[in-house]
């Protein structure tokens, strides 16, 4: 059997060493809220949508400025 698995891009989030764990958890919670809001707005679609990165990157950048995490976008 052959299966074609489409490539997709995803955010890789990292927190600098020594940052406050409770604050990091707040950031994760807000990032997960972004994902849930995206799913609701796009009929249950998720990170596998072709435009997911472009759609949420402005909000991720705003959270990055607030919480100080780093992110990259990788193709998988």
CSV table of N, CA and C in Angstrom, one decimal:
chain,number,residue,atom,x,y,z
A,1,UNK,N,0.8,-1.2,0.0
A,1,UNK,CA,0.0,0.0,0.0
A,1,UNK,C,0.9,1.2,0.0
A,2,UNK,N,0.5,2.2,-0.8
A,2,UNK,CA,1.2,3.5,-0.8
A,2,UNK,C,0.3,4.5,-0.2
A,3,UNK,N,0.9,5.4,0.5
A,3,UNK,CA,0.2,6.6,1.0
A,3,UNK,C,1.0,7.8,0.8
A,4,UNK,N,0.4,8.8,0.4
A,4,UNK,CA,1.1,10.1,0.2
A,4,UNK,C,0.7,11.0,1.4
A,5,UNK,N,1.7,11.3,2.2
A,5,UNK,CA,1.4,12.2,3.3
A,5,UNK,C,1.9,13.6,2.9
A,6,UNK,N,1.0,14.5,2.9
A,6,UNK,CA,1.4,15.9,2.5
A,6,UNK,C,2.3,16.5,3.6
A,7,UNK,N,3.3,17.3,3.1
A,7,UNK,CA,4.1,18.0,4.0
A,7,UNK,C,3.3,19.2,4.5
A,8,UNK,N,3.7,19.6,5.7
A,8,UNK,CA,3.1,20.7,6.3
A,8,UNK,C,4.2,21.5,7.1
A,9,UNK,N,3.9,22.7,7.5
A,9,UNK,CA,4.8,23.5,8.3
A,9,UNK,C,4.2,23.7,9.7
A,10,UNK,N,5.1,23.8,10.6
A,10,UNK,CA,4.6,24.0,12.0
A,10,UNK,C,5.6,24.9,12.8
A,11,UNK,N,5.0,25.5,13.8
A,11,UNK,CA,5.7,26.3,14.7
A,11,UNK,C,6.5,25.4,15.7
A,12,UNK,N,7.8,25.7,15.9
A,12,UNK,CA,8.6,25.1,16.9
A,12,UNK,C,8.8,26.2,18.0
A,13,UNK,N,8.3,26.0,19.1
A,13,UNK,CA,8.3,27.0,20.2
A,13,UNK,C,9.4,26.6,21.2
A,14,UNK,N,10.3,27.5,21.6
A,14,UNK,CA,11.2,27.2,22.7
A,14,UNK,C,11.3,28.4,23.6
A,15,UNK,N,11.5,28.1,24.9
A,15,UNK,CA,11.6,29.1,25.9
A,15,UNK,C,13.1,29.1,26.3
A,16,UNK,N,13.6,30.3,26.5
A,16,UNK,CA,15.0,30.4,27.0
A,16,UNK,C,15.2,29.8,28.3
A,17,UNK,N,16.3,29.2,28.6
A,17,UNK,CA,16.6,28.6,29.9
A,17,UNK,C,16.5,29.6,31.0
A,18,UNK,N,16.0,29.1,32.1
A,18,UNK,CA,15.9,30.0,33.3
A,18,UNK,C,14.7,30.8,33.3
A,19,UNK,N,13.8,30.7,32.4
A,19,UNK,CA,12.6,31.5,32.4
A,19,UNK,C,11.6,30.9,33.4
A,20,UNK,N,10.7,31.7,33.9
A,20,UNK,CA,9.7,31.3,34.8
A,20,UNK,C,8.7,30.2,34.2
A,21,UNK,N,8.7,29.1,34.9
A,21,UNK,CA,7.8,28.0,34.4
A,21,UNK,C,6.3,28.4,34.3
A,22,UNK,N,5.9,29.1,35.4
A,22,UNK,CA,4.5,29.5,35.4
A,22,UNK,C,4.1,30.4,34.2
A,23,UNK,N,5.0,31.3,33.9
A,23,UNK,CA,4.8,32.2,32.8
A,23,UNK,C,4.9,31.5,31.5
A,24,UNK,N,5.8,30.5,31.4
A,24,UNK,CA,5.9,29.7,30.2
A,24,UNK,C,4.6,28.9,30.0
A,25,UNK,N,4.0,28.4,31.1
A,25,UNK,CA,2.7,27.7,31.0
A,25,UNK,C,1.6,28.6,30.5
A,26,UNK,N,1.6,29.9,31.0
A,26,UNK,CA,0.6,30.9,30.5
A,26,UNK,C,0.8,31.1,29.0
A,27,UNK,N,2.0,31.1,28.5
A,27,UNK,CA,2.2,31.3,27.1
A,27,UNK,C,1.7,30.1,26.3
A,28,UNK,N,2.0,28.9,26.8
A,28,UNK,CA,1.5,27.7,26.1
A,28,UNK,C,0.0,27.7,26.1
A,29,UNK,N,-0.6,28.1,27.2
A,29,UNK,CA,-2.1,28.1,27.3
A,29,UNK,C,-2.7,29.1,26.2
A,30,UNK,N,-2.0,30.2,26.1
A,30,UNK,CA,-2.5,31.2,25.1
A,30,UNK,C,-2.3,30.7,23.7
A,31,UNK,N,-1.1,30.0,23.4
A,31,UNK,CA,-0.9,29.4,22.1
A,31,UNK,C,-1.9,28.4,21.8
A,32,UNK,N,-2.3,27.6,22.8
A,32,UNK,CA,-3.3,26.5,22.6
A,32,UNK,C,-4.7,27.2,22.3
A,33,UNK,N,-5.0,28.3,23.0
A,33,UNK,CA,-6.2,29.1,22.7
A,33,UNK,C,-6.3,29.5,21.3
A,34,UNK,N,-5.1,30.0,20.8
A,34,UNK,CA,-5.0,30.4,19.3
A,34,UNK,C,-5.4,29.2,18.4
A,35,UNK,N,-4.9,28.0,18.7
A,35,UNK,CA,-5.2,26.8,17.9
A,35,UNK,C,-6.7,26.5,18.0
A,36,UNK,N,-7.2,26.5,19.2
A,36,UNK,CA,-8.7,26.2,19.3
A,36,UNK,C,-9.5,27.2,18.6
A,37,UNK,N,-9.2,28.5,18.7
A,37,UNK,CA,-9.9,29.5,18.0
A,37,UNK,C,-9.8,29.3,16.5
A,38,UNK,N,-8.6,28.9,16.0
A,38,UNK,CA,-8.4,28.7,14.6
A,38,UNK,C,-9.3,27.5,14.1
A,39,UNK,N,-9.4,26.4,14.9
A,39,UNK,CA,-10.2,25.3,14.6
A,39,UNK,C,-11.7,25.7,14.5
A,40,UNK,N,-12.2,26.5,15.4
A,40,UNK,CA,-13.6,26.9,15.4
A,40,UNK,C,-13.8,27.8,14.2
A,41,UNK,N,-12.9,28.7,13.9
A,41,UNK,CA,-13.1,29.6,12.7
A,41,UNK,C,-13.0,28.9,11.4
A,42,UNK,N,-12.3,27.7,11.4
A,42,UNK,CA,-12.1,27.0,10.1
A,42,UNK,C,-12.7,25.6,10.1
A,43,UNK,N,-13.9,25.5,10.6
A,43,UNK,CA,-14.6,24.2,10.6
A,43,UNK,C,-13.9,23.0,11.1
A,44,UNK,N,-13.1,23.2,12.1
A,44,UNK,CA,-12.4,22.1,12.7
A,44,UNK,C,-11.0,21.8,12.1
A,45,UNK,N,-10.6,22.6,11.1
A,45,UNK,CA,-9.3,22.3,10.5
A,45,UNK,C,-8.3,22.8,11.5
A,46,UNK,N,-7.1,22.3,11.3
A,46,UNK,CA,-6.0,22.5,12.3
A,46,UNK,C,-4.7,22.9,11.6
A,47,UNK,N,-3.6,22.6,12.3
A,47,UNK,CA,-2.3,23.0,11.8
A,47,UNK,C,-2.0,22.4,10.4
A,48,UNK,N,-2.8,21.5,9.9
A,48,UNK,CA,-2.5,20.9,8.6
A,48,UNK,C,-3.1,21.8,7.5
A,49,UNK,N,-3.8,22.8,7.8
A,49,UNK,CA,-4.3,23.7,6.8
A,49,UNK,C,-3.1,24.4,6.1
A,50,UNK,N,-3.1,24.6,4.8
A,50,UNK,CA,-2.0,25.2,4.1
A,50,UNK,C,-1.7,26.6,4.6
A,51,UNK,N,-2.7,27.4,5.1
A,51,UNK,CA,-2.5,28.8,5.4
A,51,UNK,C,-2.4,29.0,7.0
A,52,UNK,N,-2.3,27.9,7.7
A,52,UNK,CA,-2.3,28.0,9.2
A,52,UNK,C,-1.2,29.0,9.7
A,53,UNK,N,0.0,28.8,9.2
A,53,UNK,CA,1.1,29.7,9.6
A,53,UNK,C,0.8,31.1,9.4
A,54,UNK,N,0.4,31.4,8.2
A,54,UNK,CA,0.1,32.8,7.8
A,54,UNK,C,-1.0,33.4,8.6
A,55,UNK,N,-2.0,32.6,8.9
A,55,UNK,CA,-3.2,33.0,9.6
A,55,UNK,C,-2.9,33.4,11.0
A,56,UNK,N,-2.1,32.6,11.7
A,56,UNK,CA,-1.9,32.9,13.1
A,56,UNK,C,-0.5,33.5,13.5
A,57,UNK,N,0.4,33.6,12.5
A,57,UNK,CA,1.7,34.2,12.9
A,57,UNK,C,1.6,35.6,13.5
A,58,UNK,N,0.8,36.5,13.1
A,58,UNK,CA,0.7,37.8,13.8
A,58,UNK,C,0.4,37.6,15.3
A,59,UNK,N,-0.5,36.7,15.6
A,59,UNK,CA,-0.8,36.5,17.0
A,59,UNK,C,0.3,35.8,17.8
A,60,UNK,N,1.0,34.9,17.1
A,60,UNK,CA,2.1,34.3,17.7
A,60,UNK,C,3.2,35.3,18.0
A,61,UNK,N,3.5,36.2,17.0
A,61,UNK,CA,4.5,37.2,17.3
A,61,UNK,C,4.1,38.1,18.4
A,62,UNK,N,2.8,38.5,18.6
A,62,UNK,CA,2.4,39.3,19.7
A,62,UNK,C,2.6,38.6,21.0
A,63,UNK,N,2.3,37.3,21.1
A,63,UNK,CA,2.6,36.5,22.3
A,63,UNK,C,4.1,36.4,22.5
A,64,UNK,N,4.9,36.3,21.5
A,64,UNK,CA,6.3,36.2,21.6
A,64,UNK,C,6.9,37.5,22.2
A,65,UNK,N,6.3,38.6,21.8
A,65,UNK,CA,6.8,39.9,22.4
A,65,UNK,C,6.4,40.0,23.9
A,66,UNK,N,5.3,39.4,24.2
A,66,UNK,CA,4.8,39.4,25.6
A,66,UNK,C,5.5,38.5,26.5
A,67,UNK,N,5.8,37.2,26.0
A,67,UNK,CA,6.3,36.2,26.8
A,67,UNK,C,7.8,35.8,26.6
A,68,UNK,N,8.4,36.3,25.5
A,68,UNK,CA,9.8,36.2,25.3
A,68,UNK,C,10.3,34.8,24.8
A,69,UNK,N,9.4,34.0,24.3
A,69,UNK,CA,9.8,32.7,23.7
A,69,UNK,C,10.4,32.9,22.3
A,70,UNK,N,11.0,31.9,21.8
A,70,UNK,CA,11.5,31.9,20.4
A,70,UNK,C,10.7,30.9,19.6
A,71,UNK,N,10.6,31.2,18.3
A,71,UNK,CA,9.9,30.2,17.5
A,71,UNK,C,10.6,30.2,16.1
A,72,UNK,N,10.5,29.0,15.5
A,72,UNK,CA,10.9,28.8,14.1
A,72,UNK,C,9.8,28.1,13.4
A,73,UNK,N,9.8,28.2,12.1
A,73,UNK,CA,8.8,27.5,11.3
A,73,UNK,C,9.5,26.4,10.5
A,74,UNK,N,9.1,25.1,10.8
A,74,UNK,CA,9.8,24.0,10.1
A,74,UNK,C,8.8,23.3,9.2
A,75,UNK,N,9.3,22.8,8.1
A,75,UNK,CA,8.5,21.9,7.2
A,75,UNK,C,8.7,20.5,7.6
A,76,UNK,N,7.7,19.8,7.8
A,76,UNK,CA,7.7,18.4,8.2
A,76,UNK,C,7.2,17.5,7.1
